[in-house]
Short mmCIF file of C-alpha atoms and ligand atoms in Angstrom, two decimals:
data_model
loop_
_atom_site.label_atom_id
_atom_site.label_comp_id
_atom_site.label_asym_id
_atom_site.label_seq_id
_atom_site.Cartn_x
_atom_site.Cartn_y
_atom_site.Cartn_z
CA MET A 1 198.95 75.77 133.26
CA THR A 2 197.98 73.43 130.51
CA LYS A 3 200.20 75.12 127.08
CA HIS A 4 196.76 75.76 125.32
CA THR A 5 195.86 78.35 127.90
CA GLN A 6 199.75 79.86 127.88
CA PRO A 7 200.84 81.97 124.36
CA SER A 8 203.76 79.94 122.56
CA ALA A 9 207.22 82.00 123.24
CA LYS A 10 206.94 83.41 120.14
CA ALA A 11 204.51 85.48 120.73
CA LEU A 12 205.96 87.11 123.55
CA VAL A 13 206.27 90.45 122.61
CA PRO A 14 210.45 92.13 123.82
CA PHE A 15 209.12 95.49 125.64
CA VAL A 16 211.75 97.43 126.25
CA SER A 17 210.51 99.82 130.15
CA VAL A 18 212.02 103.62 130.79
CA ASP A 19 214.06 102.11 133.52
CA ASN A 20 215.83 99.79 131.23
CA MET A 21 215.77 102.31 128.48
CA MET A 22 218.05 104.26 131.50
CA ARG A 23 220.04 100.78 131.72
CA LEU A 24 220.57 100.81 127.88
CA ILE A 25 222.16 104.64 127.93
CA HIS A 26 224.58 103.60 130.93
CA HIS A 27 225.64 100.56 129.61
CA VAL A 28 226.56 101.49 126.36
CA GLY A 29 227.54 105.03 127.55
CA LEU A 30 225.43 108.13 126.10
CA GLU A 31 227.34 110.02 123.53
CA GLN A 32 228.45 106.74 121.80
CA MET A 33 225.05 105.61 121.93
CA LEU A 34 224.24 109.47 120.37
CA CYS A 35 226.87 108.47 117.63
CA ASP A 36 225.70 104.50 116.81
CA LEU A 37 222.34 106.50 116.48
CA ALA A 38 223.50 108.75 114.10
CA GLY A 39 225.02 105.98 111.83
CA TYR A 40 221.79 104.18 112.02
CA VAL A 41 219.58 107.13 110.69
CA GLU A 42 222.48 108.26 108.12
CA ASP A 43 222.62 104.28 107.01
CA ASP A 44 218.89 104.77 106.83
CA PHE A 45 218.55 108.37 105.34
CA LYS A 46 221.22 106.79 102.71
CA ARG A 47 217.88 104.04 101.68
CA TRP A 48 215.72 106.31 101.80
CA GLU A 49 214.16 105.75 98.37
CA LEU A 50 213.04 102.29 99.50
CA PHE A 51 211.62 103.14 102.77
CA ASP A 52 207.13 103.67 103.00
CA LYS A 53 206.98 107.49 103.57
CA THR A 54 204.01 109.50 104.45
CA PRO A 55 203.37 112.65 106.32
CA ARG A 56 202.65 112.00 110.05
CA VAL A 57 199.16 111.87 111.30
CA ALA A 58 199.07 114.73 113.58
CA SER A 59 195.21 115.05 115.90
CA HIS A 60 195.75 118.31 116.84
CA SER A 61 193.77 120.17 120.19
CA ASP A 62 193.83 123.59 121.84
CA VAL A 63 196.41 122.48 124.38
CA GLY A 64 198.59 120.26 121.81
CA VAL A 65 199.01 117.58 119.35
CA ILE A 66 198.96 113.54 119.17
CA GLU A 67 201.16 111.94 116.41
CA LEU A 68 201.21 108.80 114.90
CA MET A 69 204.46 108.41 112.73
CA PRO A 70 204.63 104.69 110.37
CA THR A 71 207.09 103.87 107.73
CA SER A 72 208.08 100.23 106.69
CA ASP A 73 211.27 99.40 104.68
CA GLY A 74 209.77 95.88 102.90
CA GLU A 75 211.01 94.20 106.19
CA SER A 76 210.25 95.94 109.30
CA TYR A 77 207.58 98.37 109.62
CA GLY A 78 207.50 100.97 112.86
CA PHE A 79 205.09 103.55 114.36
CA LYS A 80 205.90 105.91 116.91
CA TYR A 81 203.09 107.31 119.22
CA VAL A 82 203.97 111.20 120.06
CA ASN A 83 202.38 113.75 121.86
CA GLY A 84 203.57 118.01 121.97
CA HIS A 85 201.73 120.15 124.62
CA PRO A 86 203.96 122.84 125.42
CA LYS A 87 201.70 123.90 128.55
CA ASN A 88 202.46 120.71 129.99
CA THR A 89 205.83 121.35 131.89
CA SER A 90 203.60 124.18 133.98
CA GLU A 91 201.35 121.04 135.42
CA GLY A 92 204.65 119.34 136.07
CA LEU A 93 204.27 116.95 132.81
CA GLN A 94 206.66 116.71 129.96
CA THR A 95 206.31 118.50 126.85
CA VAL A 96 207.22 115.36 124.17
CA THR A 97 206.65 111.47 125.45
CA ALA A 98 206.06 108.20 123.01
CA PHE A 99 206.17 105.26 122.58
CA GLY A 100 207.17 102.71 119.26
CA LEU A 101 206.84 99.54 118.04
CA LEU A 102 208.58 97.85 115.15
CA ALA A 103 206.93 94.62 113.77
CA ASP A 104 207.63 92.07 111.07
CA VAL A 105 206.45 92.76 107.76
CA TYR A 106 206.33 88.57 106.80
CA THR A 107 203.92 88.07 109.76
CA GLY A 108 202.95 91.82 110.73
CA TYR A 109 203.82 90.18 114.64
CA PRO A 110 205.39 93.06 116.49
CA VAL A 111 208.85 92.40 117.63
CA LEU A 112 209.42 95.07 119.94
CA LEU A 113 207.81 97.69 121.79
CA THR A 114 209.48 100.34 123.47
CA GLU A 115 209.29 103.50 125.52
CA MET A 116 210.27 106.46 122.94
CA THR A 117 210.35 109.61 125.19
CA ILE A 118 214.23 109.12 126.02
CA LEU A 119 215.15 107.83 122.82
CA THR A 120 212.84 110.37 120.91
CA ALA A 121 215.39 112.99 122.78
CA LEU A 122 218.27 110.84 121.57
CA ARG A 123 217.28 110.73 118.16
CA THR A 124 216.49 113.76 117.29
CA ALA A 125 219.90 114.79 119.03
CA ALA A 126 221.64 112.20 116.91
CA THR A 127 219.80 113.03 113.27
CA SER A 128 220.89 117.09 114.44
CA ALA A 129 223.91 116.12 115.14
CA MET A 130 224.84 113.73 111.81
CA VAL A 131 222.75 116.64 109.64
CA ALA A 132 225.04 119.42 111.14
CA LYS A 133 228.01 117.00 110.04
CA TYR A 134 227.00 117.72 106.52
CA LEU A 135 226.39 121.06 106.89
CA ALA A 136 227.94 123.35 109.73
CA PRO A 137 230.20 125.33 108.88
CA LYS A 138 234.20 123.75 109.17
CA GLY A 139 235.67 123.68 112.29
CA ALA A 140 232.30 124.86 114.40
CA THR A 141 233.38 125.06 118.19
CA THR A 142 230.42 126.98 119.40
CA MET A 143 226.46 125.92 119.61
CA ALA A 144 223.58 128.58 120.95
CA MET A 145 221.37 126.71 122.42
CA ILE A 146 217.93 128.74 122.60
CA GLY A 147 215.47 126.63 124.61
CA ASN A 148 216.38 124.62 127.45
CA GLY A 149 214.40 121.92 127.99
CA ALA A 150 214.22 118.36 128.00
CA GLN A 151 215.72 118.07 124.61
CA SER A 152 219.00 120.71 125.03
CA GLU A 153 221.34 118.55 126.75
CA PHE A 154 220.71 115.55 124.68
CA GLN A 155 221.27 118.41 121.36
CA SER A 156 224.70 119.77 123.30
CA LEU A 157 226.15 116.43 123.90
CA ALA A 158 225.40 115.30 120.35
CA MET A 159 226.62 118.19 119.30
CA LYS A 160 229.66 117.73 120.97
CA ALA A 161 230.31 113.72 119.94
CA ILE A 162 229.23 113.93 116.59
CA CYS A 163 230.70 117.62 115.55
CA GLY A 164 233.06 118.13 118.18
CA ILE A 165 231.85 121.68 119.72
CA THR A 166 233.54 122.40 122.53
CA SER A 167 231.08 125.29 123.71
CA VAL A 168 227.45 125.62 124.66
CA ARG A 169 225.75 129.26 125.42
CA LEU A 170 222.78 128.47 126.86
CA TYR A 171 219.44 130.68 126.90
CA ASP A 172 216.14 130.20 127.87
CA LYS A 173 213.12 132.51 128.90
CA ASP A 174 212.59 130.92 132.33
CA ALA A 175 216.53 131.10 134.19
CA ALA A 176 215.35 127.76 136.13
CA ALA A 177 215.63 125.74 133.06
CA THR A 178 219.11 127.41 132.15
CA ALA A 179 220.44 126.78 134.88
CA LYS A 180 219.28 123.24 135.11
CA CYS A 181 221.06 122.15 131.69
CA ALA A 182 224.01 124.12 132.57
CA ALA A 183 224.09 121.65 135.90
CA ASN A 184 223.29 118.45 133.41
CA LEU A 185 226.25 119.59 131.47
CA ALA A 186 228.57 120.27 133.93
CA GLY A 187 231.58 117.81 133.86
CA THR A 188 230.95 116.44 130.84
CA GLY A 189 233.78 118.03 129.54
CA LEU A 190 231.55 120.91 127.34
CA ASN A 191 232.05 124.76 128.14
CA VAL A 192 228.98 125.93 129.05
CA VAL A 193 228.29 129.64 129.08
CA ILE A 194 224.92 131.19 130.90
CA CYS A 195 223.50 134.16 128.86
CA THR A 196 220.42 136.48 130.04
CA SER A 197 219.40 137.05 126.24
CA PRO A 198 219.29 135.48 123.13
CA GLU A 199 221.31 137.98 121.59
CA GLN A 200 224.25 137.29 124.03
CA ALA A 201 223.87 132.88 123.38
CA ILE A 202 224.43 133.66 119.66
CA GLU A 203 227.33 135.61 120.02
CA GLY A 204 230.48 133.68 119.00
CA ALA A 205 228.10 130.93 117.71
CA GLN A 206 228.63 129.24 114.43
CA ILE A 207 225.91 126.70 115.52
CA LEU A 208 223.06 128.24 116.30
CA THR A 209 219.89 125.91 117.97
CA THR A 210 216.84 126.70 118.91
CA CYS A 211 214.73 124.13 120.66
CA THR A 212 212.15 126.43 122.24
CA ALA A 213 208.26 124.82 122.99
CA ASP A 214 205.02 127.23 122.70
CA LYS A 215 202.23 127.18 120.56
CA GLN A 216 202.05 129.98 118.68
CA SER A 217 204.28 131.27 116.04
CA ALA A 218 207.29 132.77 117.73
CA THR A 219 210.55 134.82 117.10
CA ILE A 220 212.85 132.88 118.72
CA LEU A 221 216.02 134.39 116.56
CA SER A 222 214.93 137.52 114.21
CA ASP A 223 216.35 138.59 110.65
CA ASN A 224 218.61 140.55 111.82
CA MET A 225 220.50 138.46 114.26
CA VAL A 226 221.97 135.69 111.97
CA GLY A 227 224.83 137.07 110.13
CA ALA A 228 226.77 134.95 107.04
CA GLY A 229 227.91 131.84 107.51
CA VAL A 230 226.41 129.94 110.65
CA HIS A 231 224.37 127.16 110.31
CA ILE A 232 220.53 126.71 112.04
CA ASN A 233 219.06 123.69 113.90
CA ALA A 234 215.86 124.22 113.76
CA ILE A 235 213.90 121.92 115.94
CA GLY A 236 211.29 123.79 117.99
CA GLY A 237 208.95 124.48 114.87
CA ASP A 238 207.37 121.44 114.08
CA CYS A 239 203.50 121.83 113.82
CA PRO A 240 200.95 124.53 112.12
CA GLY A 241 201.46 127.44 113.72
CA LYS A 242 204.29 126.57 115.74
CA THR A 243 207.54 128.68 114.63
CA GLU A 244 210.31 129.82 115.77
CA LEU A 245 212.10 131.81 113.45
CA ALA A 246 211.13 135.31 111.14
CA ALA A 247 210.83 134.72 107.44
CA GLY A 248 213.47 136.88 106.60
CA ILE A 249 215.87 134.47 107.14
CA LEU A 250 215.13 131.39 105.52
CA SER A 251 214.94 133.55 102.39
CA ARG A 252 218.41 134.01 103.10
CA SER A 253 219.23 130.57 103.44
CA ASP A 254 219.84 127.20 101.87
CA VAL A 255 216.90 125.40 103.59
CA PHE A 256 217.46 121.21 104.24
CA VAL A 257 214.33 119.20 105.00
CA GLU A 258 213.26 115.68 106.32
CA PHE A 259 210.32 115.19 104.20
CA PRO A 260 208.73 118.16 102.02
CA PRO A 261 204.81 116.76 102.42
CA GLN A 262 205.60 116.90 106.17
CA THR A 263 207.73 120.21 106.37
CA ARG A 264 205.81 122.33 104.36
CA VAL A 265 202.79 121.98 107.16
CA GLU A 266 204.54 121.79 110.30
CA GLY A 267 208.19 123.09 109.50
CA GLU A 268 209.18 126.78 109.58
CA ILE A 269 209.30 126.74 105.61
CA GLN A 270 205.11 127.08 106.62
CA GLN A 271 205.46 130.64 106.23
CA MET A 272 206.78 130.58 103.09
CA PRO A 273 204.49 130.21 99.36
CA GLU A 274 204.43 126.18 98.71
CA ASP A 275 207.20 125.99 96.04
CA PHE A 276 209.50 127.51 98.31
CA PRO A 277 212.75 126.17 97.14
CA VAL A 278 214.50 123.00 100.07
CA THR A 279 216.33 120.73 99.65
CA GLU A 280 216.28 116.86 100.90
CA ILE A 281 219.08 116.08 103.13
CA TRP A 282 218.82 112.39 102.59
CA GLN A 283 220.36 113.80 99.11
CA VAL A 284 222.89 115.47 100.36
CA ILE A 285 224.03 112.15 102.82
CA THR A 286 223.83 110.03 99.37
CA GLY A 287 226.20 112.40 97.33
CA ALA A 288 223.00 113.84 94.76
CA LYS A 289 222.87 116.70 96.42
CA THR A 290 225.31 119.77 97.22
CA GLY A 291 225.44 120.57 100.97
CA ARG A 292 227.33 123.24 102.39
CA SER A 293 228.66 125.48 99.53
CA SER A 294 230.76 128.71 100.34
CA ALA A 295 231.95 129.72 103.82
CA GLU A 296 229.28 132.83 103.85
CA GLN A 297 226.46 130.54 102.76
CA ILE A 298 223.61 130.32 106.07
CA THR A 299 222.32 127.06 105.79
CA LEU A 300 219.04 126.21 107.70
CA PHE A 301 218.01 122.15 109.13
CA ASP A 302 214.17 122.72 109.49
CA SER A 303 213.81 119.62 111.29
CA VAL A 304 210.40 118.40 112.11
CA GLY A 305 211.17 114.92 113.21
CA PHE A 306 210.41 112.30 110.44
CA ALA A 307 209.10 108.53 111.03
CA ILE A 308 212.56 106.85 109.48
CA GLU A 309 214.20 108.61 112.08
CA ASP A 310 212.19 106.51 114.79
CA PHE A 311 212.15 103.51 112.72
CA SER A 312 216.11 104.04 113.09
CA ALA A 313 216.15 104.29 116.94
CA LEU A 314 214.01 101.40 117.10
CA ARG A 315 215.97 98.99 115.01
CA TYR A 316 218.74 100.18 116.86
CA VAL A 317 217.01 99.34 120.46
CA ARG A 318 215.99 95.66 118.43
CA ASP A 319 219.69 95.40 117.74
CA GLN A 320 221.18 96.37 120.96
CA ILE A 321 218.94 94.17 123.75
CA LYS A 322 219.58 91.18 121.98
CA GLY A 323 220.55 88.74 124.59
CA SER A 324 220.18 90.91 127.09
CA ASP A 325 218.53 91.69 129.81
CA PHE A 326 217.23 94.90 128.90
CA PHE A 327 213.40 93.85 128.12
CA PHE A 328 210.74 92.36 129.19
CA GLU A 329 208.67 90.23 127.37
CA LEU A 330 204.76 91.10 126.99
CA ASP A 331 201.89 88.78 126.40
CA MET A 332 200.40 91.32 124.46
CA LEU A 333 199.41 89.02 121.04
CA ALA A 334 196.98 86.28 121.29
CA ASP A 335 198.64 83.58 119.61
CA PRO A 336 197.07 80.05 120.06
CA ASP A 337 198.29 77.08 118.64
CA ASP A 338 195.45 76.47 116.32
CA PRO A 339 195.50 79.65 114.56
CA ARG A 340 191.87 79.55 113.52
CA ASP A 341 190.96 78.72 117.49
CA LEU A 342 191.00 81.80 118.70
CA PHE A 343 187.84 81.53 120.60
CA GLY A 344 188.53 77.68 121.60
CA MET A 345 191.81 79.27 123.64
CA VAL A 346 189.38 81.78 125.45
CA GLN A 347 187.03 79.21 126.49
CA ARG A 348 189.90 76.90 127.98
CA ALA A 349 191.80 80.08 129.96
CA ALA A 350 188.29 79.60 132.21
CA SER A 351 189.89 76.39 133.88
P1 LIG B 1 210.38 121.31 127.03
O1 LIG B 1 208.91 122.07 126.84
O2 LIG B 1 211.35 120.75 127.69
O3 LIG B 1 211.62 122.81 126.95
C1 LIG B 1 210.74 123.95 126.07
C2 LIG B 1 212.00 125.37 126.11
O4 LIG B 1 211.37 126.18 125.79
C3 LIG B 1 211.80 125.43 127.67
O5 LIG B 1 212.21 125.25 129.16
C4 LIG B 1 211.00 126.88 127.50
O6 LIG B 1 210.79 127.73 128.83
C5 LIG B 1 211.93 127.46 126.65
N1 LIG B 1 211.10 128.33 125.73
C6 LIG B 1 209.54 129.02 125.64
N2 LIG B 1 209.59 129.78 124.59
C7 LIG B 1 210.93 130.32 124.55
C8 LIG B 1 211.39 131.28 124.39
N3 LIG B 1 210.57 132.65 123.23
N4 LIG B 1 212.07 132.21 124.34
C9 LIG B 1 213.27 131.21 125.19
N5 LIG B 1 213.07 129.79 125.94
C10 LIG B 1 211.76 129.20 125.28
O7 LIG B 1 210.08 121.49 125.36
P2 LIG B 1 211.31 120.02 124.82
O8 LIG B 1 210.94 118.84 124.99
O9 LIG B 1 212.77 120.26 124.93
O10 LIG B 1 210.71 120.14 122.80
C11 LIG B 1 211.29 121.44 123.04
C12 LIG B 1 210.84 121.58 121.64
O11 LIG B 1 211.20 120.98 120.14
C13 LIG B 1 209.22 121.03 121.06
O12 LIG B 1 208.58 122.42 120.37
C14 LIG B 1 209.13 120.06 120.75
O13 LIG B 1 207.56 119.73 120.21
C15 LIG B 1 210.42 119.84 119.72
N6 LIG B 1 210.67 118.26 119.29
C16 LIG B 1 211.09 118.58 117.80
C17 LIG B 1 211.45 117.44 117.82
C18 LIG B 1 211.86 117.50 116.14
O14 LIG B 1 212.63 116.03 115.96
N7 LIG B 1 212.02 118.23 115.54
C19 LIG B 1 211.78 116.00 118.33
C20 LIG B 1 211.33 116.64 119.78
C21 LIG B 1 211.10 117.71 120.29
#
């Protein structure tokens, strides 16, 4: 092969497959990786203002949504492709799958392509726990985990590693999902309690996580279920017409969000008037706004997932794989030695 028929080495793009992502997790350690990712997200939330921010671009169908989530800090550009199809599990498929790309803003060349289905579960859990660190009541030990699907173990372990919870109380409308989650969490050091109703799950819990998937406005928590002083980590309501909380809870809570223009369309607050007061969580992290101000306050993280969290996760993976064998190099970028001779490169490939 001549050098003309091969792309030059600089154009090969590191690709992290699902297998390699799993190897990376076991190499770093799951809880350590959740802590590391939370650190990357926290660092990027501290420099929130310099990012390009746009609500994600969503393509809805009757059964789900496909979304693109782009952002840039001026040096790197990242995007994630992600879907949300609640009906998928009944067909043996994941509700959420994703992959993502990081590029160099100066050249526009991709520098990383990676699976992001697992990485999304990690970054969502890391973000939840990083936010709970600022908002949850002091000394919280117990979390109710309602919705025991793909995200649930990651959510539980992030709250353990980052916020120090010691017990999770599991509930899912499908007992098989709860049994799976309980089995997966056995031996992690968490005290796991299987519950048969959401009311039972929230008993004695200071953190209430809702992470269900249903393409409708559901009421996973009703107003009378939520007492003073708890922190609600609302993960599953993340699309127009897809919510988990009774509106009355929102009225009694201080609501913290990622990016208001996206959350007002996709989050729990889509149920509320357009001027419903919210606090941007990055401002709590920088110290510009107050997070939890009293023991009685109900704090609510109305999480929908924002592009900067994926950017942080992409940055983390790029940094981790340097000098490792956790990636392949992909020939996905045509890069002729003479940049204006793209055609010539194609012709030479005939020989
Ligand atoms: P999943 O389909 O694997 O699990 C969802 C679980 O919810 C299932 O076990 C299902 O039985 C349960 N469930 C549905 N309705 C319920 C109800 N009324 N009461 C109790 N349990 C119920 O999905 P997943 O990958 O774990 O994702 C969960 C949700 O989180 C999805 O809606 C997804 O879109 C959302 N999500 C949000 C973010 C974010 O950043 N905020 C990131 C990833 C996923």
